[in-house]
mmCIF file of C-alpha atoms in Angstrom:
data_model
loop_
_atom_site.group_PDB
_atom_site.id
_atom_site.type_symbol
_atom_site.label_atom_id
_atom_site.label_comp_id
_atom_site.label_asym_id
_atom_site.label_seq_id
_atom_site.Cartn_x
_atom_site.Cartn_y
_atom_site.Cartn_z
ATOM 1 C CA UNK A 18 30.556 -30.820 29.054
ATOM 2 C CA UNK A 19 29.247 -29.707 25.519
ATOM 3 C CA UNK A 20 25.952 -27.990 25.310
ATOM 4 C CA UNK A 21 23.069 -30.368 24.132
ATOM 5 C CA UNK A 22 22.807 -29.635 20.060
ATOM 6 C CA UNK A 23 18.897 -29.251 20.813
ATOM 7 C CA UNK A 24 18.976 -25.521 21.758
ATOM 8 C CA UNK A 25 17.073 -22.995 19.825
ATOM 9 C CA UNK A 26 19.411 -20.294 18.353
ATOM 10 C CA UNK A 27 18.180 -16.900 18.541
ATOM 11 C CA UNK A 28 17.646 -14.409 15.966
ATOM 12 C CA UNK A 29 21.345 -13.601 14.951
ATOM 13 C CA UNK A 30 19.546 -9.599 14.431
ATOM 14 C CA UNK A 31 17.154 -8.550 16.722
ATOM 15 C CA UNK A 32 17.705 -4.742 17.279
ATOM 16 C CA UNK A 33 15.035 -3.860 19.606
ATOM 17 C CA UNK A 34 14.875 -7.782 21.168
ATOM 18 C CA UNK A 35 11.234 -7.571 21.621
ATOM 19 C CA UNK A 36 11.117 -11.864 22.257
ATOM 20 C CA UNK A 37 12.968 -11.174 24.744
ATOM 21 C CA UNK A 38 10.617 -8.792 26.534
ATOM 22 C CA UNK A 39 7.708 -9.290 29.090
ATOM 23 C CA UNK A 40 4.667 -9.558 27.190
ATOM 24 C CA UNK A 41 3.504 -6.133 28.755
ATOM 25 C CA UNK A 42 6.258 -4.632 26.310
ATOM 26 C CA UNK A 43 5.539 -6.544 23.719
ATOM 27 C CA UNK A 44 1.798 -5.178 23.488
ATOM 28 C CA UNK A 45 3.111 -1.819 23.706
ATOM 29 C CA UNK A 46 5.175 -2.609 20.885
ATOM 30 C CA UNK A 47 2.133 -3.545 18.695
ATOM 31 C CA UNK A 48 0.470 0.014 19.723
ATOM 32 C CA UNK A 49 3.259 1.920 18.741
ATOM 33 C CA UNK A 50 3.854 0.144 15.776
ATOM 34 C CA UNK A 51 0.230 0.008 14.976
ATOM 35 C CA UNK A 52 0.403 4.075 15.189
ATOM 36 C CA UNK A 53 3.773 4.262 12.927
ATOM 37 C CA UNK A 54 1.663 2.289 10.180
ATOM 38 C CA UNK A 55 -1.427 4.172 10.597
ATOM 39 C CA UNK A 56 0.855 7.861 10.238
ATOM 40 C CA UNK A 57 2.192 6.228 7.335
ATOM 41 C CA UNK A 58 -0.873 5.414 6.119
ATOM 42 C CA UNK A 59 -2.194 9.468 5.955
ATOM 43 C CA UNK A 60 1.173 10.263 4.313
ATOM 44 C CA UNK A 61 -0.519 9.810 1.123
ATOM 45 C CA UNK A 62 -0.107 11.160 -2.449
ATOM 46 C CA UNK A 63 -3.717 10.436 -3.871
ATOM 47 C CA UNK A 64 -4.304 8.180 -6.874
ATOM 48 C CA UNK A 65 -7.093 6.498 -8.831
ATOM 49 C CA UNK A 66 -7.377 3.583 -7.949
ATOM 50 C CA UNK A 67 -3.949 3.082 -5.716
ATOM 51 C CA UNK A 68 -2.801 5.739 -3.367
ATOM 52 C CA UNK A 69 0.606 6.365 -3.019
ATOM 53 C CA UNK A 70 1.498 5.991 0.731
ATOM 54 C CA UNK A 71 4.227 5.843 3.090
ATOM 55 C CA UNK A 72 2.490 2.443 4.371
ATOM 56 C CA UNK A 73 4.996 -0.201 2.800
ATOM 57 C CA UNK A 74 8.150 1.813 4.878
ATOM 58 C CA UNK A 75 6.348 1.454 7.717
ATOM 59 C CA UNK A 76 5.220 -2.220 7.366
ATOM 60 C CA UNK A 77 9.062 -3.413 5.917
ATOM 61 C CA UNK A 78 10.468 -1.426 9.039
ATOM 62 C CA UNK A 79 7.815 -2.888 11.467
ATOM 63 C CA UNK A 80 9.331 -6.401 10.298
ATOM 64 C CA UNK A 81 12.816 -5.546 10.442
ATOM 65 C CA UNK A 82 12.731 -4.079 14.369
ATOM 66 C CA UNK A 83 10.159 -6.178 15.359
ATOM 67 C CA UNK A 84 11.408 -9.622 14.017
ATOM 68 C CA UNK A 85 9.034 -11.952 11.722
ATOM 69 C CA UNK A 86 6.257 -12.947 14.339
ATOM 70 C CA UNK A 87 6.000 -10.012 15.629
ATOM 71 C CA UNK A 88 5.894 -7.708 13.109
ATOM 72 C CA UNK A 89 3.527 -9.935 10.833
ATOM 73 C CA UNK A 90 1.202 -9.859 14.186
ATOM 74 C CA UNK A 91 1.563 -6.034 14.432
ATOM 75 C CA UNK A 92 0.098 -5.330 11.301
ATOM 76 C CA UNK A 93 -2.759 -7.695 11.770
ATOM 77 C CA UNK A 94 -3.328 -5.746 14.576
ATOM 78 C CA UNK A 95 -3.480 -2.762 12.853
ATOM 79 C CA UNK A 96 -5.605 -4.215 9.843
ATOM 80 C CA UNK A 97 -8.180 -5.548 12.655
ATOM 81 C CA UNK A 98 -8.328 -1.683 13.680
ATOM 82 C CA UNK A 99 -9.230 -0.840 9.964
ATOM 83 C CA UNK A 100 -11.548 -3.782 9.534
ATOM 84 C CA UNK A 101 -13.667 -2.320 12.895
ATOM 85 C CA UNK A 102 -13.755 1.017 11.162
ATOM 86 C CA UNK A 103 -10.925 2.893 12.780
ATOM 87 C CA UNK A 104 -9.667 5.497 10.361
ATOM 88 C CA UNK A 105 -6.394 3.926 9.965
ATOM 89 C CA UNK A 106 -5.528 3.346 6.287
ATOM 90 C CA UNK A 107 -5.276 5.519 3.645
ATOM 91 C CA UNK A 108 -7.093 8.929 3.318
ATOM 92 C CA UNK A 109 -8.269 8.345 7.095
ATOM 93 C CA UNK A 110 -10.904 4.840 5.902
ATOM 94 C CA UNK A 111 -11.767 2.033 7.520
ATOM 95 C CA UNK A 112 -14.461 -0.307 7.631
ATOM 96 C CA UNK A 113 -14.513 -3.299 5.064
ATOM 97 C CA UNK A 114 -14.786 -2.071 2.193
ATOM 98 C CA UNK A 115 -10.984 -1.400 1.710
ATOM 99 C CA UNK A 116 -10.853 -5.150 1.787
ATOM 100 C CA UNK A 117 -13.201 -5.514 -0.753
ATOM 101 C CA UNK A 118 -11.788 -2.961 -3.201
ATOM 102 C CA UNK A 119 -8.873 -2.305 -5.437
ATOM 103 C CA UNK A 120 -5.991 -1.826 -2.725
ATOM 104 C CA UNK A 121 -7.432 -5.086 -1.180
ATOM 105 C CA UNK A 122 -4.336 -7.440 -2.220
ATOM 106 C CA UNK A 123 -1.548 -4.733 -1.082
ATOM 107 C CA UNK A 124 -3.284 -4.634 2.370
ATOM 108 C CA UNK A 125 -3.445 -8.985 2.525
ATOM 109 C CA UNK A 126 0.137 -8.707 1.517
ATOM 110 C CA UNK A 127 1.300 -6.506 4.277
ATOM 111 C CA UNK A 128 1.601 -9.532 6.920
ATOM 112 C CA UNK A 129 3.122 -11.443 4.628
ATOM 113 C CA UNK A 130 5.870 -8.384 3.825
ATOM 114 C CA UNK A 131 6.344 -7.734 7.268
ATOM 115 C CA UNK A 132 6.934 -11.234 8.335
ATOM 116 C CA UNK A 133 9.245 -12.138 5.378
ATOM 117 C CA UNK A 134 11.035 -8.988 6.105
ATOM 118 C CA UNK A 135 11.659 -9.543 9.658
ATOM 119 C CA UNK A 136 12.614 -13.026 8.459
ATOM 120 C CA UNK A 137 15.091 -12.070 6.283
ATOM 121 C CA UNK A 138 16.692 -9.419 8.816
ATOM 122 C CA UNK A 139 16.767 -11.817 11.694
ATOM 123 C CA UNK A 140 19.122 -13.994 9.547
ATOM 124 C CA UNK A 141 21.708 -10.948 8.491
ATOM 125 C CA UNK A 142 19.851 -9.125 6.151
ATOM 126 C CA UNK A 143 20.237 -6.550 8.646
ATOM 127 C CA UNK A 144 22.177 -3.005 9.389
ATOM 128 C CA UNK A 145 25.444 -4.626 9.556
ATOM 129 C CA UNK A 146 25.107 -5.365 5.428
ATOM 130 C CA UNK A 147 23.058 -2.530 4.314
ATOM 131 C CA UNK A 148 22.977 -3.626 1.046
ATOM 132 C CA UNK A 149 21.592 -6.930 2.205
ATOM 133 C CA UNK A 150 19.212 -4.647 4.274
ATOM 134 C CA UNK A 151 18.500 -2.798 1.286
ATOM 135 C CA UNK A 152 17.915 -5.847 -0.789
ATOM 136 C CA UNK A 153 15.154 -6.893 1.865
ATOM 137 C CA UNK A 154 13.075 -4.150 1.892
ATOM 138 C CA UNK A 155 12.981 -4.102 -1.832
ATOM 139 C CA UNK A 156 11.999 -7.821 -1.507
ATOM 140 C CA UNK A 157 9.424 -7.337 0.467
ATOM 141 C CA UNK A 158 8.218 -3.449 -1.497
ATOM 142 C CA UNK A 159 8.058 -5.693 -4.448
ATOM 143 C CA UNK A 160 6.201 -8.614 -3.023
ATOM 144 C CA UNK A 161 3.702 -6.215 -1.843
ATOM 145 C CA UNK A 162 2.762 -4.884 -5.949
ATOM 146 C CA UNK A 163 3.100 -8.332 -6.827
ATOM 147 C CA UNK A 164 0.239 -9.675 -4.824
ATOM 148 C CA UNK A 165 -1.526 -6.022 -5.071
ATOM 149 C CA UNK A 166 -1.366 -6.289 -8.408
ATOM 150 C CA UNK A 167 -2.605 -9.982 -8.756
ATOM 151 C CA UNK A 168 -5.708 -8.777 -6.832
ATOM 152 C CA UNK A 169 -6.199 -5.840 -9.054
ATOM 153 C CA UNK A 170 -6.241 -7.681 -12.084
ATOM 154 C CA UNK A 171 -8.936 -9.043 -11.355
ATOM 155 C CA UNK A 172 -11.183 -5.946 -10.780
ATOM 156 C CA UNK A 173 -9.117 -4.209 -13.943
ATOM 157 C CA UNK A 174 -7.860 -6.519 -15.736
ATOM 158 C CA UNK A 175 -3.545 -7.387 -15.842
ATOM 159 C CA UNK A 176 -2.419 -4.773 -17.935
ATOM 160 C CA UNK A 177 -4.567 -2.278 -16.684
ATOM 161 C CA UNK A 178 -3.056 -3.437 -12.904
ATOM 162 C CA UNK A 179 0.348 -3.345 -14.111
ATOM 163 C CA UNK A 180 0.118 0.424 -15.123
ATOM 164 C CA UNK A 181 -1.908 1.556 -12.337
ATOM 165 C CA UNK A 182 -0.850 -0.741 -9.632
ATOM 166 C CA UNK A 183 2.801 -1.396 -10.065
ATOM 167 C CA UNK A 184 4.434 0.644 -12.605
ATOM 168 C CA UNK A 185 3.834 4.012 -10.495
ATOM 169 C CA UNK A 186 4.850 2.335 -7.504
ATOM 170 C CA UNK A 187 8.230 1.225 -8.661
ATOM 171 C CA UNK A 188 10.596 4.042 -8.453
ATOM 172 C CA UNK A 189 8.995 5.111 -4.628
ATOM 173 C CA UNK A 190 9.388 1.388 -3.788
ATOM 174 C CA UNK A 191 12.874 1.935 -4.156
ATOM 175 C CA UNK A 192 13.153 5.398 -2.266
ATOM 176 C CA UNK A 193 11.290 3.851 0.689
ATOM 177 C CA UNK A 194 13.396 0.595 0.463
ATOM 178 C CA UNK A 195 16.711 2.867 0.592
ATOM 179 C CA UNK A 196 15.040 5.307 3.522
ATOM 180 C CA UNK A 197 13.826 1.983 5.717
ATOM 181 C CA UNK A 198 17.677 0.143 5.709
ATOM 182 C CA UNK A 199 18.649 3.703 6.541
ATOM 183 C CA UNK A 200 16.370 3.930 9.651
ATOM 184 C CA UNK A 201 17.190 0.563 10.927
ATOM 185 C CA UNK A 202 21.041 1.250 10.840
ATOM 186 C CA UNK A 203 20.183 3.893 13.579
ATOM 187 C CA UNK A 204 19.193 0.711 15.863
ATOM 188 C CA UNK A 205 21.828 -0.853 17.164
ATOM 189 C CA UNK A 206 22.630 -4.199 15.889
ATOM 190 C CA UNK A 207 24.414 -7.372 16.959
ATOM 191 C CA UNK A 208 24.238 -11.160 17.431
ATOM 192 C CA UNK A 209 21.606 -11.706 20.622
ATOM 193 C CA UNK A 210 23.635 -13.038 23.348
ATOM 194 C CA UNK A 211 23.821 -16.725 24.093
ATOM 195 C CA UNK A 212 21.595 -17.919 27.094
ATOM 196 C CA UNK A 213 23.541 -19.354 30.284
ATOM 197 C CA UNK A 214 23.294 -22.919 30.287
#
């Protein structure tokens, strides 16, 4: 008897299956990957009026293990930390006014990175094609000074946000692009297995 054509497929790339998981595992994901992003966070190289961080590895990878939902709800998670004043973004702030200010359009964007990412990576953009996994990260990296630098623009006007909020960005967006499809081809990958009927 064939298999009724209604199914949902899985993820074809899911490396650490977390929608699989009981939901106890699942909020222990978003705790650990809430403390990756806010480590990445204090890696930080500091700049007037955009820090250079290690935050857009961590919020690409966080979508790629994670998967789309997931991820994007992991770093609203860890946003929601900031926004109560836990010292969780860059140079150890919190609060609200980081949404207020200059790097408020990078931090909207990170959901939005992370989810696309995990998108993207659940359909092959994955470790098995690590160009393709490449490719993603630098997607999402350049979605992320795209709608930073939108936001800027406003405060600083566009050319002003293209050389302080994107051009200095560009060559580390790369470097953490290549170093975050490195990481995720240590996770093992593969198609999730069909579900018994």
């Amino acid at each position: 008897m064939s298999q009724p054509a209604s199914r949902t497929a899985a993820p074809a790339f899911s490396p650490l299956r977390l929608q699989e998981r009981p939901l106890l595992w699942q909020v222990a994901a978003v705790a650990i990957g809430t403390l990756l992003l806010t480590l990445s966070s204090w890696i930080e190289v500091p700049m007037i009026p955009v820090p250079i961080t290690m935050q857009t590895f961590a919020v690409t990878l966080v979508g790629a293990l994670y998967g789309w939902r997931l991820g994007a709800l992991t770093v609203v998670a860890w946003l929601a930390e900031a926004a109560v004043g836990m010292p969780v973004l860059a140079g150890g702030s919190g609060g609200l006014a980081p949404f207020v200010g200059p790097t408020a359009g990078y931090l909207f964007s990170f959901p939005i990175v992370a989810a696309l990412v995990g998108w993207l990576v659940e359909r092959g953009w994955n470790a098995k094609r690590v160009f393709l996994a490449f490719a993603a990260m630098l997607i999402g990296n350049g979605l992320c000074l795209v709608l930073g630098a939108l936001w800027l623009a406003g405060i600083v006007g566009f050319e002003k946000a293209i050389a302080l909020g994107v051009t200095p960005f560009i060559v580390g967006g790369v470097l953490k692009s290549a170093l975050a499809a490195a990481t995720l081809k240590l996770f093992p990958s593969g198609k999730a297995e069909p579900k018994a009927p």
